[in-house]
Amino acid sequence: MPRKRKLPDFNPPDFYPDLVLSQVSEHIKHRLSKRQSRKQRKPILRVGTVIIKAIFVFHVCFVLSTSLCLFLFKYVNPGATTLMLYRNYIYHYKIQTPRYIPLEKIPKMVQTMTIKVEDGDFYNHHGIIPAAIKNAWKLNQQFGEPVYGGSTITMQTARTIFLIPEKSYLRKYLEAIIALEMELILGKKRILELYFNYAEWGKGIFGIETASRFYFNSSIRSLATDQAIRLVTLLSSPIRYGPYNFQRNGILRSRYNYLVKRFGQ
C-alpha cells in the first residue's frame, strides 16, 4: 500500500468580525458619498446647461429680429424709434412732428462738423472702436458708474432706434451687436442719414431738420454757420441744454469753441 502523504498543518487566519464590519461600512459610506456628490453635481450641470442654452437662444432671436428690421430700414424710414416711444410714454415728452431730410440735402459742412466731434473715425471703423470702449470702461471704473460710452455714430444710431437711453453695460453690449449688423447691412451713407434724422436734439425733438425748425424756424439748409454749430454742439447733451444756454457746461463750451475755430467765419 502506498504510504499516506502527510499534509502540512493549516492554521486559519484570525477572524475579527468588528474589523470586517467597519471596513464594509467605510466602503458603503464611500460609495454613497460618491453617489450623493454626483447627484449634487447633476442639478448644477442642468442649471448651467439651461442658462447657456437660454443665452444662445436670446442672441439668435435678438440678431434675427434686429437684422430683419435693418433690412427693412435699408429702404423704409422707421415710423418711430424705441427712444421716441420711451420719451413719450415714460417721460411724457411731447414729440415734435418729425421732418425727414435726405442726407444729400444736409449741408456737407454740417456733416463734417458732426463727424469731427462725434466720431472722427466714422468712415474707417466697422461700427465699434474697441480701444475707445476700453478707455471708457477704465474711466467708468474710476467714477463707479457708466458715465462714458465710447460710442461711435453707428452705435449711437443703434441705441436711438432700438434701445432705451438708460446707461448700462448690457445696453452697451447690445449696442455693439446692432452696430456691427448696421455696418454690414446698411452701409455708412444710410447709417449717417438715419443718425441725422433720428438723433435726439431736445425734449421731444428728433432729427436735425426738426431741431432746426424748432430752434431757429428755418430749414437746416438755410441756417447761418453759427446756428449750425450750435445745433451740432447740442448733440452731446440735448436734454439739459438748448442752443443758447450750453455755455454753462464746460464740455459743450469746449465743443462749441472748437467748431467755431475750425468752421466759423
mmCIF file of C-alpha atoms in Angstrom:
data_model
loop_
_atom_site.group_PDB
_atom_site.id
_atom_site.type_symbol
_atom_site.label_atom_id
_atom_site.label_comp_id
_atom_site.label_asym_id
_atom_site.label_seq_id
_atom_site.Cartn_x
_atom_site.Cartn_y
_atom_site.Cartn_z
ATOM 1 C CA MET A 1 0.000 0.000 0.000
ATOM 2 C CA PRO A 2 1.172 3.434 -0.750
ATOM 3 C CA ARG A 3 2.184 5.474 2.182
ATOM 4 C CA LYS A 4 -0.205 8.339 3.055
ATOM 5 C CA ARG A 5 1.187 11.755 2.441
ATOM 6 C CA LYS A 6 1.147 13.949 5.485
ATOM 7 C CA LEU A 7 -0.471 17.315 4.859
ATOM 8 C CA PRO A 8 1.074 20.391 6.363
ATOM 9 C CA ASP A 9 -0.635 21.945 9.291
ATOM 10 C CA PHE A 10 -3.123 24.719 8.316
ATOM 11 C CA ASN A 11 -3.785 27.495 10.709
ATOM 12 C CA PRO A 12 -6.780 29.640 9.604
ATOM 13 C CA PRO A 13 -6.287 33.378 9.887
ATOM 14 C CA ASP A 14 -7.764 35.144 12.791
ATOM 15 C CA PHE A 15 -11.237 36.472 12.072
ATOM 16 C CA TYR A 16 -12.320 39.760 13.600
ATOM 17 C CA PRO A 17 -15.963 40.471 12.841
ATOM 18 C CA ASP A 18 -15.822 44.049 14.155
ATOM 19 C CA LEU A 19 -12.946 44.909 11.817
ATOM 20 C CA VAL A 20 -14.704 43.407 8.797
ATOM 21 C CA LEU A 21 -17.912 45.247 9.587
ATOM 22 C CA SER A 22 -16.101 48.563 9.929
ATOM 23 C CA GLN A 23 -14.331 48.048 6.586
ATOM 24 C CA VAL A 24 -17.593 47.175 4.871
ATOM 25 C CA SER A 25 -19.246 50.184 6.476
ATOM 26 C CA GLU A 26 -16.481 52.522 5.279
ATOM 27 C CA HIS A 27 -16.766 51.107 1.762
ATOM 28 C CA ILE A 28 -20.527 51.630 1.711
ATOM 29 C CA LYS A 29 -20.150 55.176 3.046
ATOM 30 C CA HIS A 30 -17.602 55.962 0.353
ATOM 31 C CA ARG A 31 -19.895 54.637 -2.393
ATOM 32 C CA LEU A 32 -22.869 56.569 -1.020
ATOM 33 C CA SER A 33 -20.872 59.806 -0.749
ATOM 34 C CA LYS A 34 -19.796 59.467 -4.383
ATOM 35 C CA ARG A 35 -23.403 58.966 -5.447
ATOM 36 C CA GLN A 36 -24.517 61.979 -3.435
ATOM 37 C CA SER A 37 -21.800 64.157 -4.942
ATOM 38 C CA ARG A 38 -22.888 63.061 -8.412
ATOM 39 C CA LYS A 39 -26.483 63.869 -7.573
ATOM 40 C CA GLN A 40 -25.411 67.296 -6.316
ATOM 41 C CA ARG A 41 -23.409 67.970 -9.475
ATOM 42 C CA LYS A 42 -26.215 66.980 -11.814
ATOM 43 C CA PRO A 43 -28.603 69.854 -10.860
ATOM 44 C CA ILE A 44 -25.735 72.342 -11.180
ATOM 45 C CA LEU A 45 -24.855 70.979 -14.607
ATOM 46 C CA ARG A 46 -28.506 71.088 -15.633
ATOM 47 C CA VAL A 47 -28.887 74.688 -14.492
ATOM 48 C CA GLY A 48 -25.665 75.670 -16.259
ATOM 49 C CA THR A 49 -26.808 73.964 -19.448
ATOM 50 C CA VAL A 50 -30.184 75.703 -19.308
ATOM 51 C CA ILE A 51 -28.528 79.086 -18.793
ATOM 52 C CA ILE A 52 -26.139 78.570 -21.710
ATOM 53 C CA LYS A 53 -28.992 77.469 -23.968
ATOM 54 C CA ALA A 54 -31.098 80.460 -22.899
ATOM 55 C CA ILE A 55 -28.242 82.869 -23.652
ATOM 56 C CA PHE A 56 -27.694 81.256 -27.043
ATOM 57 C CA VAL A 57 -31.409 81.401 -27.928
ATOM 58 C CA PHE A 58 -31.585 85.030 -26.805
ATOM 59 C CA HIS A 59 -28.658 86.006 -29.033
ATOM 60 C CA VAL A 60 -30.106 84.177 -32.031
ATOM 61 C CA CYS A 61 -33.535 85.776 -31.593
ATOM 62 C CA PHE A 62 -32.026 89.207 -30.964
ATOM 63 C CA VAL A 63 -29.769 89.132 -34.015
ATOM 64 C CA LEU A 64 -32.500 87.751 -36.273
ATOM 65 C CA SER A 65 -35.071 90.338 -35.188
ATOM 66 C CA THR A 66 -32.726 93.335 -35.423
ATOM 67 C CA SER A 67 -31.318 92.145 -38.757
ATOM 68 C CA LEU A 68 -34.822 91.807 -40.169
ATOM 69 C CA CYS A 69 -35.638 95.346 -39.070
ATOM 70 C CA LEU A 70 -32.389 96.661 -40.544
ATOM 71 C CA PHE A 71 -33.071 95.040 -43.913
ATOM 72 C CA LEU A 72 -36.410 96.856 -43.833
ATOM 73 C CA PHE A 73 -34.841 100.171 -42.729
ATOM 74 C CA LYS A 74 -32.427 99.984 -45.627
ATOM 75 C CA TYR A 75 -35.313 101.020 -47.862
ATOM 76 C CA VAL A 76 -38.037 102.285 -45.495
ATOM 77 C CA ASN A 77 -37.694 105.008 -42.863
ATOM 78 C CA PRO A 78 -38.754 103.973 -39.334
ATOM 79 C CA GLY A 79 -42.112 105.445 -38.349
ATOM 80 C CA ALA A 80 -40.893 105.766 -34.768
ATOM 81 C CA THR A 81 -37.941 104.627 -32.703
ATOM 82 C CA THR A 82 -37.683 102.967 -29.320
ATOM 83 C CA LEU A 83 -36.237 106.197 -27.925
ATOM 84 C CA MET A 84 -39.202 108.235 -29.203
ATOM 85 C CA LEU A 85 -41.679 105.829 -27.608
ATOM 86 C CA TYR A 86 -39.689 105.766 -24.388
ATOM 87 C CA ARG A 87 -39.575 109.562 -24.132
ATOM 88 C CA ASN A 88 -43.258 109.808 -24.936
ATOM 89 C CA TYR A 89 -44.683 107.140 -22.619
ATOM 90 C CA ILE A 90 -42.136 107.130 -19.781
ATOM 91 C CA TYR A 91 -41.043 110.783 -19.654
ATOM 92 C CA HIS A 92 -44.261 112.161 -21.200
ATOM 93 C CA TYR A 93 -42.420 114.442 -23.609
ATOM 94 C CA LYS A 94 -44.469 115.958 -26.369
ATOM 95 C CA ILE A 95 -42.903 114.601 -29.553
ATOM 96 C CA GLN A 96 -42.483 117.209 -32.274
ATOM 97 C CA THR A 97 -43.619 116.184 -35.742
ATOM 98 C CA PRO A 98 -40.546 114.582 -37.379
ATOM 99 C CA ARG A 99 -39.260 116.178 -40.588
ATOM 100 C CA TYR A 100 -37.218 113.658 -42.539
ATOM 101 C CA ILE A 101 -34.494 115.045 -44.778
ATOM 102 C CA PRO A 102 -32.284 113.014 -47.177
ATOM 103 C CA LEU A 103 -28.567 113.037 -46.467
ATOM 104 C CA GLU A 104 -27.725 114.848 -49.704
ATOM 105 C CA LYS A 105 -29.841 117.814 -48.579
ATOM 106 C CA ILE A 106 -27.934 118.235 -45.329
ATOM 107 C CA PRO A 107 -25.066 120.687 -45.904
ATOM 108 C CA LYS A 108 -21.685 118.994 -46.213
ATOM 109 C CA MET A 109 -20.239 121.357 -43.620
ATOM 110 C CA VAL A 110 -22.827 120.187 -41.075
ATOM 111 C CA GLN A 111 -21.996 116.564 -41.847
ATOM 112 C CA THR A 112 -18.272 117.231 -41.463
ATOM 113 C CA MET A 113 -18.722 119.152 -38.195
ATOM 114 C CA THR A 114 -20.834 116.375 -36.706
ATOM 115 C CA ILE A 115 -18.403 113.620 -37.656
ATOM 116 C CA LYS A 116 -15.467 115.644 -36.279
ATOM 117 C CA VAL A 117 -16.923 115.994 -32.783
ATOM 118 C CA GLU A 118 -18.951 112.773 -32.542
ATOM 119 C CA ASP A 119 -16.905 110.142 -34.371
ATOM 120 C CA GLY A 120 -13.811 111.331 -36.201
ATOM 121 C CA ASP A 121 -13.039 107.820 -37.468
ATOM 122 C CA PHE A 122 -16.569 107.159 -38.753
ATOM 123 C CA TYR A 123 -15.597 106.228 -42.320
ATOM 124 C CA ASN A 124 -12.776 103.924 -41.227
ATOM 125 C CA HIS A 125 -14.178 101.695 -38.475
ATOM 126 C CA HIS A 126 -16.697 98.842 -38.751
ATOM 127 C CA GLY A 127 -19.215 100.066 -36.204
ATOM 128 C CA ILE A 128 -17.234 99.853 -32.987
ATOM 129 C CA ILE A 129 -13.841 101.021 -31.768
ATOM 130 C CA PRO A 130 -12.631 98.542 -29.106
ATOM 131 C CA ALA A 131 -9.924 100.916 -27.847
ATOM 132 C CA ALA A 132 -12.497 103.668 -27.226
ATOM 133 C CA ILE A 133 -14.808 101.268 -25.379
ATOM 134 C CA LYS A 134 -11.883 100.010 -23.273
ATOM 135 C CA ASN A 135 -10.874 103.564 -22.408
ATOM 136 C CA ALA A 136 -14.479 104.427 -21.487
ATOM 137 C CA TRP A 137 -14.628 101.333 -19.270
ATOM 138 C CA LYS A 138 -11.486 102.433 -17.401
ATOM 139 C CA LEU A 139 -12.954 105.906 -16.837
ATOM 140 C CA ASN A 140 -16.230 104.399 -15.637
ATOM 141 C CA GLN A 141 -14.312 102.254 -13.139
ATOM 142 C CA GLN A 142 -12.895 105.449 -11.677
ATOM 143 C CA PHE A 143 -16.335 107.074 -11.447
ATOM 144 C CA GLY A 144 -18.022 103.916 -10.201
ATOM 145 C CA GLU A 145 -20.824 104.085 -12.779
ATOM 146 C CA PRO A 146 -21.227 104.010 -16.599
ATOM 147 C CA VAL A 147 -20.672 107.682 -17.454
ATOM 148 C CA TYR A 148 -18.681 107.383 -20.682
ATOM 149 C CA GLY A 149 -19.629 105.032 -23.502
ATOM 150 C CA GLY A 150 -17.040 105.318 -26.250
ATOM 151 C CA SER A 151 -19.893 105.112 -28.744
ATOM 152 C CA THR A 152 -19.428 105.633 -32.461
ATOM 153 C CA ILE A 153 -22.083 107.301 -34.619
ATOM 154 C CA THR A 154 -23.166 103.808 -35.637
ATOM 155 C CA MET A 155 -23.584 102.762 -32.012
ATOM 156 C CA GLN A 156 -25.495 105.955 -31.220
ATOM 157 C CA THR A 157 -27.846 105.261 -34.127
ATOM 158 C CA ALA A 158 -28.322 101.670 -32.939
ATOM 159 C CA ARG A 159 -29.189 102.921 -29.466
ATOM 160 C CA THR A 160 -31.582 105.571 -30.754
ATOM 161 C CA ILE A 161 -33.548 103.216 -32.996
ATOM 162 C CA PHE A 162 -33.607 100.016 -30.931
ATOM 163 C CA LEU A 163 -32.726 100.657 -27.261
ATOM 164 C CA ILE A 164 -33.589 102.842 -24.292
ATOM 165 C CA PRO A 165 -31.369 105.678 -23.016
ATOM 166 C CA GLU A 166 -30.671 104.228 -19.546
ATOM 167 C CA LYS A 167 -26.942 103.573 -19.267
ATOM 168 C CA SER A 168 -25.745 100.052 -18.503
ATOM 169 C CA TYR A 169 -23.108 97.600 -19.682
ATOM 170 C CA LEU A 170 -25.828 95.351 -21.088
ATOM 171 C CA ARG A 171 -27.099 98.185 -23.261
ATOM 172 C CA LYS A 172 -23.563 98.881 -24.453
ATOM 173 C CA TYR A 173 -23.132 95.215 -25.357
ATOM 174 C CA LEU A 174 -26.380 95.176 -27.342
ATOM 175 C CA GLU A 175 -25.371 98.456 -28.990
ATOM 176 C CA ALA A 176 -22.180 96.868 -30.231
ATOM 177 C CA ILE A 177 -24.021 93.868 -31.694
ATOM 178 C CA ILE A 178 -26.512 96.070 -33.564
ATOM 179 C CA ALA A 179 -23.744 98.400 -34.740
ATOM 180 C CA LEU A 180 -21.903 95.518 -36.400
ATOM 181 C CA GLU A 181 -25.144 94.460 -38.080
ATOM 182 C CA MET A 182 -25.814 98.026 -39.271
ATOM 183 C CA GLU A 183 -22.406 98.342 -40.852
ATOM 184 C CA LEU A 184 -22.905 95.036 -42.646
ATOM 185 C CA ILE A 185 -26.493 95.649 -43.810
ATOM 186 C CA LEU A 186 -26.931 99.417 -44.208
ATOM 187 C CA GLY A 187 -23.572 100.945 -45.045
ATOM 188 C CA LYS A 188 -22.112 104.302 -43.991
ATOM 189 C CA LYS A 189 -24.342 106.611 -46.011
ATOM 190 C CA ARG A 190 -27.611 105.123 -44.778
ATOM 191 C CA ILE A 191 -26.361 104.994 -41.174
ATOM 192 C CA LEU A 192 -25.430 108.679 -41.287
ATOM 193 C CA GLU A 193 -28.798 109.582 -42.812
ATOM 194 C CA LEU A 194 -30.656 107.701 -40.078
ATOM 195 C CA TYR A 195 -28.441 109.312 -37.456
ATOM 196 C CA PHE A 196 -29.234 112.857 -38.595
ATOM 197 C CA ASN A 197 -32.950 112.140 -38.812
ATOM 198 C CA TYR A 198 -33.466 110.295 -35.519
ATOM 199 C CA ALA A 199 -30.827 111.681 -33.140
ATOM 200 C CA GLU A 200 -32.223 113.472 -30.105
ATOM 201 C CA TRP A 201 -31.914 117.262 -30.161
ATOM 202 C CA GLY A 202 -34.059 118.187 -27.177
ATOM 203 C CA LYS A 203 -37.137 117.139 -25.210
ATOM 204 C CA GLY A 204 -39.324 115.538 -27.850
ATOM 205 C CA ILE A 205 -37.150 116.845 -30.697
ATOM 206 C CA PHE A 206 -35.726 114.221 -33.040
ATOM 207 C CA GLY A 207 -33.795 114.845 -36.246
ATOM 208 C CA ILE A 208 -31.730 117.777 -37.419
ATOM 209 C CA GLU A 209 -34.412 119.275 -39.646
ATOM 210 C CA THR A 210 -36.976 119.170 -36.831
ATOM 211 C CA ALA A 211 -34.441 120.764 -34.460
ATOM 212 C CA SER A 212 -33.522 123.456 -36.974
ATOM 213 C CA ARG A 213 -37.133 124.497 -37.464
ATOM 214 C CA PHE A 214 -37.922 124.268 -33.747
ATOM 215 C CA TYR A 215 -34.978 126.355 -32.533
ATOM 216 C CA PHE A 216 -34.413 128.705 -35.480
ATOM 217 C CA ASN A 217 -37.646 128.484 -37.508
ATOM 218 C CA SER A 218 -35.625 127.647 -40.602
ATOM 219 C CA SER A 219 -34.510 124.628 -42.609
ATOM 220 C CA ILE A 220 -31.055 123.239 -41.921
ATOM 221 C CA ARG A 221 -30.100 124.245 -45.457
ATOM 222 C CA SER A 222 -30.735 127.909 -44.643
ATOM 223 C CA LEU A 223 -29.034 128.169 -41.250
ATOM 224 C CA ALA A 224 -26.170 130.549 -40.604
ATOM 225 C CA THR A 225 -22.861 128.920 -39.712
ATOM 226 C CA ASP A 226 -23.099 129.824 -36.034
ATOM 227 C CA GLN A 227 -26.616 128.392 -35.802
ATOM 228 C CA ALA A 228 -25.474 125.130 -37.370
ATOM 229 C CA ILE A 229 -22.535 124.988 -34.957
ATOM 230 C CA ARG A 230 -24.896 125.451 -32.020
ATOM 231 C CA LEU A 231 -27.071 122.591 -33.230
ATOM 232 C CA VAL A 232 -24.109 120.239 -33.585
ATOM 233 C CA THR A 233 -22.805 121.290 -30.165
ATOM 234 C CA LEU A 234 -26.104 120.274 -28.554
ATOM 235 C CA LEU A 235 -25.786 116.602 -29.561
ATOM 236 C CA SER A 236 -23.647 115.881 -26.515
ATOM 237 C CA SER A 237 -26.366 116.886 -24.021
ATOM 238 C CA PRO A 238 -29.641 117.794 -25.748
ATOM 239 C CA ILE A 239 -31.991 117.276 -22.790
ATOM 240 C CA ARG A 240 -30.352 119.599 -20.276
ATOM 241 C CA TYR A 241 -29.311 122.413 -22.592
ATOM 242 C CA GLY A 242 -30.515 124.429 -25.561
ATOM 243 C CA PRO A 243 -28.649 126.306 -28.305
ATOM 244 C CA TYR A 244 -28.212 129.440 -26.173
ATOM 245 C CA ASN A 245 -27.532 128.192 -22.657
ATOM 246 C CA PHE A 246 -24.957 125.420 -23.189
ATOM 247 C CA GLN A 247 -22.097 127.771 -22.256
ATOM 248 C CA ARG A 248 -22.718 126.785 -18.630
ATOM 249 C CA ASN A 249 -21.397 123.300 -19.428
ATOM 250 C CA GLY A 250 -17.636 123.008 -19.841
ATOM 251 C CA ILE A 251 -17.713 120.128 -22.333
ATOM 252 C CA LEU A 252 -20.323 121.796 -24.551
ATOM 253 C CA ARG A 253 -18.475 125.096 -24.331
ATOM 254 C CA SER A 254 -15.281 123.382 -25.490
ATOM 255 C CA ARG A 255 -17.128 121.696 -28.378
ATOM 256 C CA TYR A 256 -18.623 124.994 -29.484
ATOM 257 C CA ASN A 257 -15.294 126.845 -29.310
ATOM 258 C CA TYR A 258 -13.575 124.079 -31.291
ATOM 259 C CA LEU A 259 -16.224 124.168 -34.022
ATOM 260 C CA VAL A 260 -16.168 127.959 -34.210
ATOM 261 C CA LYS A 261 -12.389 127.929 -34.531
ATOM 262 C CA ARG A 262 -12.475 125.177 -37.165
ATOM 263 C CA PHE A 263 -15.567 126.095 -39.212
ATOM 264 C CA GLY A 264 -16.639 129.592 -38.142
ATOM 265 C CA GLN A 265 -16.354 132.518 -40.473
#
